[in-house]
Tab-separated table of C-alpha atoms in Angstrom:
chain	number	residue	atom	x	y	z
C	118	UNK	CA	-22.013	-191.415	-122.812
C	119	UNK	CA	-22.587	-190.866	-119.138
C	120	UNK	CA	-25.358	-188.401	-118.392
C	121	UNK	CA	-24.595	-185.174	-116.567
C	122	UNK	CA	-25.264	-185.072	-112.875
C	123	UNK	CA	-27.723	-182.424	-111.628
C	124	UNK	CA	-24.927	-180.263	-110.174
C	125	UNK	CA	-22.863	-180.465	-113.366
C	126	UNK	CA	-25.879	-179.495	-115.484
C	127	UNK	CA	-26.507	-176.444	-113.310
C	128	UNK	CA	-22.874	-175.341	-113.700
C	129	UNK	CA	-23.151	-175.705	-117.477
C	130	UNK	CA	-26.324	-173.614	-117.579
C	131	UNK	CA	-24.790	-170.902	-115.429
C	132	UNK	CA	-21.849	-170.693	-117.800
C	133	UNK	CA	-24.126	-169.981	-120.789
C	134	UNK	CA	-25.023	-166.381	-121.733
C	135	UNK	CA	-28.308	-165.229	-120.260
C	136	UNK	CA	-31.118	-165.370	-122.794
C	137	UNK	CA	-32.600	-162.116	-121.504
C	138	UNK	CA	-29.426	-160.090	-122.060
C	139	UNK	CA	-29.984	-157.389	-124.658
C	140	UNK	CA	-27.065	-156.068	-126.646
C	141	UNK	CA	-26.570	-152.335	-126.949
C	142	UNK	CA	-28.388	-150.955	-130.012
C	143	UNK	CA	-26.158	-150.388	-133.046
C	144	UNK	CA	-24.699	-146.925	-133.353
C	145	UNK	CA	-27.193	-144.676	-135.123
C	146	UNK	CA	-30.148	-147.022	-134.552
C	147	UNK	CA	-33.499	-145.268	-134.131
C	148	UNK	CA	-35.198	-145.595	-130.772
C	149	UNK	CA	-38.978	-146.143	-130.634
C	150	UNK	CA	-40.977	-142.920	-130.871
C	151	UNK	CA	-42.618	-141.746	-127.640
C	152	UNK	CA	-46.353	-142.444	-127.443
C	153	UNK	CA	-48.879	-139.607	-127.246
C	154	UNK	CA	-52.415	-140.698	-126.358
C	155	UNK	CA	-55.519	-138.554	-126.734
C	156	UNK	CA	-59.009	-138.761	-125.299
C	157	UNK	CA	-61.338	-136.405	-127.102
C	158	UNK	CA	-64.407	-135.642	-129.192
C	159	UNK	CA	-64.928	-134.965	-132.903
C	160	UNK	CA	-62.142	-132.388	-132.904
C	161	UNK	CA	-59.652	-135.106	-131.943
C	162	UNK	CA	-61.050	-138.024	-133.947
C	163	UNK	CA	-61.893	-136.024	-137.070
C	164	UNK	CA	-65.227	-134.968	-138.535
C	165	UNK	CA	-66.789	-133.926	-141.822
C	166	UNK	CA	-64.146	-133.736	-144.565
C	167	UNK	CA	-61.272	-134.203	-142.101
C	168	UNK	CA	-60.422	-137.847	-141.268
C	169	UNK	CA	-58.795	-139.055	-138.067
C	170	UNK	CA	-55.287	-139.094	-139.532
C	171	UNK	CA	-55.586	-135.382	-140.397
C	172	UNK	CA	-57.151	-134.282	-137.107
C	173	UNK	CA	-55.282	-131.853	-134.886
C	174	UNK	CA	-54.522	-134.732	-132.503
C	175	UNK	CA	-52.740	-136.725	-135.210
C	176	UNK	CA	-50.986	-133.645	-136.547
C	177	UNK	CA	-49.823	-132.637	-133.060
C	178	UNK	CA	-48.119	-136.006	-132.634
C	179	UNK	CA	-46.612	-135.702	-136.112
C	180	UNK	CA	-45.168	-132.280	-135.344
C	181	UNK	CA	-43.626	-133.659	-132.148
C	182	UNK	CA	-42.295	-136.807	-133.812
C	183	UNK	CA	-44.407	-138.958	-131.505
C	184	UNK	CA	-46.731	-141.901	-132.141
C	185	UNK	CA	-50.448	-141.019	-131.710
C	186	UNK	CA	-53.137	-143.262	-130.246
C	187	UNK	CA	-56.480	-141.447	-130.316
C	188	UNK	CA	-59.564	-142.488	-128.353
C	189	UNK	CA	-63.025	-140.956	-128.251
C	190	UNK	CA	-66.025	-140.253	-130.437
C	191	UNK	CA	-67.994	-137.403	-131.916
C	192	UNK	CA	-70.430	-135.713	-129.539
C	193	UNK	CA	-68.830	-137.055	-126.384
C	194	UNK	CA	-67.473	-135.220	-123.363
C	195	UNK	CA	-66.718	-135.561	-119.692
C	196	UNK	CA	-70.457	-135.839	-118.956
C	197	UNK	CA	-72.097	-136.064	-122.368
C	198	UNK	CA	-72.247	-139.569	-123.833
C	199	UNK	CA	-73.400	-138.498	-127.301
C	200	UNK	CA	-74.573	-140.978	-129.907
C	201	UNK	CA	-71.616	-143.211	-129.092
C	202	UNK	CA	-73.147	-143.786	-125.649
C	203	UNK	CA	-69.950	-143.218	-123.702
C	204	UNK	CA	-68.194	-140.417	-121.887
C	205	UNK	CA	-64.480	-139.629	-121.961
C	206	UNK	CA	-63.971	-141.888	-118.958
C	207	UNK	CA	-65.555	-144.831	-120.770
C	208	UNK	CA	-63.555	-144.084	-123.926
C	209	UNK	CA	-60.410	-144.146	-121.790
C	210	UNK	CA	-61.385	-147.492	-120.262
C	211	UNK	CA	-62.365	-149.139	-123.554
C	212	UNK	CA	-59.648	-147.821	-125.849
C	213	UNK	CA	-56.627	-146.883	-123.766
C	214	UNK	CA	-56.462	-148.293	-120.240
C	215	UNK	CA	-55.594	-151.825	-121.380
C	216	UNK	CA	-52.550	-150.582	-123.301
C	217	UNK	CA	-49.059	-149.954	-121.894
C	218	UNK	CA	-48.737	-146.541	-120.287
C	219	UNK	CA	-47.985	-143.743	-122.773
C	220	UNK	CA	-45.331	-141.072	-122.413
C	221	UNK	CA	-48.034	-138.388	-122.411
C	222	UNK	CA	-51.831	-138.378	-122.218
C	223	UNK	CA	-53.863	-135.423	-123.495
C	224	UNK	CA	-57.502	-135.171	-122.397
C	225	UNK	CA	-59.136	-132.606	-124.649
C	226	UNK	CA	-62.759	-131.552	-124.719
C	227	UNK	CA	-65.706	-130.001	-122.956
C	228	UNK	CA	-67.348	-128.544	-126.061
C	229	UNK	CA	-70.214	-131.050	-125.763
C	230	UNK	CA	-70.660	-130.593	-121.997
C	231	UNK	CA	-72.180	-127.113	-122.050
C	232	UNK	CA	-75.649	-128.459	-121.223
C	233	UNK	CA	-74.331	-129.896	-117.966
C	234	UNK	CA	-73.702	-127.887	-114.836
C	235	UNK	CA	-70.078	-126.837	-114.202
C	236	UNK	CA	-70.155	-128.835	-110.976
C	237	UNK	CA	-71.055	-132.032	-112.845
C	238	UNK	CA	-68.284	-131.384	-115.354
C	239	UNK	CA	-65.726	-130.690	-112.631
C	240	UNK	CA	-66.585	-133.904	-110.769
C	241	UNK	CA	-66.448	-136.014	-113.938
C	242	UNK	CA	-63.077	-134.563	-114.952
C	243	UNK	CA	-61.718	-135.041	-111.418
C	244	UNK	CA	-62.810	-138.690	-111.440
C	245	UNK	CA	-61.141	-139.324	-114.804
C	246	UNK	CA	-57.877	-137.730	-113.716
C	247	UNK	CA	-57.897	-139.787	-110.515
C	248	UNK	CA	-58.486	-142.991	-112.475
C	249	UNK	CA	-55.639	-142.214	-114.862
C	250	UNK	CA	-53.249	-141.445	-112.019
C	251	UNK	CA	-54.166	-144.638	-110.161
C	252	UNK	CA	-53.694	-146.765	-113.283
C	253	UNK	CA	-50.676	-144.993	-114.803
C	254	UNK	CA	-48.969	-143.224	-111.872
C	255	UNK	CA	-45.885	-142.258	-113.909
C	256	UNK	CA	-47.704	-140.924	-116.979
C	257	UNK	CA	-47.773	-137.166	-117.483
C	258	UNK	CA	-51.208	-135.801	-118.318
C	259	UNK	CA	-52.286	-132.514	-119.879
C	260	UNK	CA	-55.877	-131.250	-120.042
C	261	UNK	CA	-57.072	-129.076	-122.933
C	262	UNK	CA	-60.243	-127.075	-122.462
C	263	UNK	CA	-63.182	-126.684	-124.850
C	264	UNK	CA	-62.348	-125.672	-128.408
C	265	UNK	CA	-64.453	-122.878	-129.876
C	266	UNK	CA	-63.211	-121.446	-133.144
C	267	UNK	CA	-65.888	-118.749	-133.135
C	268	UNK	CA	-67.358	-116.775	-130.207
C	269	UNK	CA	-68.107	-119.247	-127.378
C	270	UNK	CA	-71.553	-119.252	-125.764
C	271	UNK	CA	-71.760	-118.070	-122.175
C	272	UNK	CA	-72.110	-121.588	-120.765
C	273	UNK	CA	-68.848	-122.636	-122.410
C	274	UNK	CA	-66.961	-120.447	-119.945
C	275	UNK	CA	-68.483	-122.312	-117.018
C	276	UNK	CA	-67.301	-125.607	-118.500
C	277	UNK	CA	-63.863	-124.164	-119.169
C	278	UNK	CA	-63.511	-122.897	-115.603
C	279	UNK	CA	-64.725	-126.196	-114.141
C	280	UNK	CA	-62.084	-128.111	-116.129
C	281	UNK	CA	-59.381	-125.663	-115.086
C	282	UNK	CA	-60.347	-126.267	-111.456
C	283	UNK	CA	-60.227	-130.048	-111.912
C	284	UNK	CA	-56.822	-129.804	-113.574
C	285	UNK	CA	-55.454	-127.603	-110.794
C	286	UNK	CA	-56.747	-130.004	-108.142
C	287	UNK	CA	-55.205	-132.930	-110.024
C	288	UNK	CA	-51.931	-131.028	-110.484
C	289	UNK	CA	-51.915	-131.331	-114.266
C	290	UNK	CA	-51.341	-128.492	-116.762
C	291	UNK	CA	-54.444	-126.886	-118.265
C	292	UNK	CA	-54.339	-125.383	-121.763
C	293	UNK	CA	-57.103	-123.007	-122.838
C	294	UNK	CA	-57.889	-122.703	-126.582
C	295	UNK	CA	-60.610	-120.156	-125.737
C	296	UNK	CA	-57.922	-117.585	-124.974
C	297	UNK	CA	-56.920	-117.548	-128.628
C	298	UNK	CA	-58.545	-115.947	-131.654
C	299	UNK	CA	-58.896	-118.249	-134.643
C	300	UNK	CA	-59.221	-117.022	-138.252
C	301	UNK	CA	-62.410	-117.504	-140.226
C	302	UNK	CA	-60.777	-120.020	-142.565
C	303	UNK	CA	-60.159	-122.289	-139.567
C	304	UNK	CA	-63.843	-123.222	-139.165
C	305	UNK	CA	-66.219	-125.155	-141.413
C	306	UNK	CA	-69.554	-123.635	-142.525
C	307	UNK	CA	-71.246	-125.337	-139.553
C	308	UNK	CA	-69.508	-122.744	-137.360
C	309	UNK	CA	-68.161	-125.449	-135.038
C	310	UNK	CA	-65.702	-127.914	-136.526
C	311	UNK	CA	-62.253	-127.107	-137.903
C	312	UNK	CA	-61.321	-127.118	-141.548
C	313	UNK	CA	-58.070	-128.794	-142.536
C	314	UNK	CA	-56.419	-125.415	-142.043
C	315	UNK	CA	-58.077	-125.171	-138.640
C	316	UNK	CA	-56.717	-128.550	-137.597
C	317	UNK	CA	-53.263	-127.457	-138.739
C	318	UNK	CA	-53.479	-124.284	-136.642
C	319	UNK	CA	-54.737	-126.167	-133.597
C	320	UNK	CA	-51.922	-128.705	-133.973
C	321	UNK	CA	-49.251	-126.004	-134.295
C	322	UNK	CA	-50.565	-124.294	-131.158
C	323	UNK	CA	-50.864	-127.493	-129.112
C	324	UNK	CA	-47.512	-128.932	-130.205
C	325	UNK	CA	-45.840	-125.670	-129.178
C	326	UNK	CA	-47.529	-125.758	-125.776
C	327	UNK	CA	-46.668	-129.411	-125.180
C	328	UNK	CA	-43.039	-128.885	-126.162
C	329	UNK	CA	-42.830	-125.976	-123.715
C	330	UNK	CA	-44.242	-128.144	-120.937
C	331	UNK	CA	-41.860	-130.945	-121.929
C	332	UNK	CA	-38.867	-128.613	-121.538
C	333	UNK	CA	-40.176	-127.344	-118.199
C	334	UNK	CA	-40.724	-130.922	-117.003
C	335	UNK	CA	-37.224	-132.029	-117.967
C	336	UNK	CA	-35.657	-128.963	-116.368
C	337	UNK	CA	-32.392	-127.226	-117.265
């Protein structure tokens, strides 16, 4: 059989359906869940009797029906590297930045930065927000301030205010857990970390705040 000429072969290929064409999803098919990424400390990754999958970060995503990806380590912060030897910025680079951009990024912490000056904290948070925006320009970001389930020390307010300033400069929402009063059953005997009930309360609060911001972002 005579072989096809080059021009005939091209015409045949053009007549075939494009391999990249994607059919409409079947009626009622479930779309992929939006992705909610976290950068945080032991509150986000779990500590003591509460594992990562029961942390307030995981439960927040569950309440929203989103898929969580949680980065960070106990004792870390914007400035404090903790035993893990890395700050939030390094956790972001190692665990998140190489992934596809999420639908929402939550940067939550500051509890472990109280030994640093507010100016150091503000500069570190500003640098992280700038890096995120440069790498994922379309990703919405929310910053959550330090979590204190009992009375915060005086220096915690300086950290909180520094993070609020960084968030305002970076034009991202800032949520302040220190404005709320948490019940005694929300905190473990160490006086710092949440119980399972505490994680549930934190998740209910944060999910409500994020949903409100989601509605405001989408508009009427």
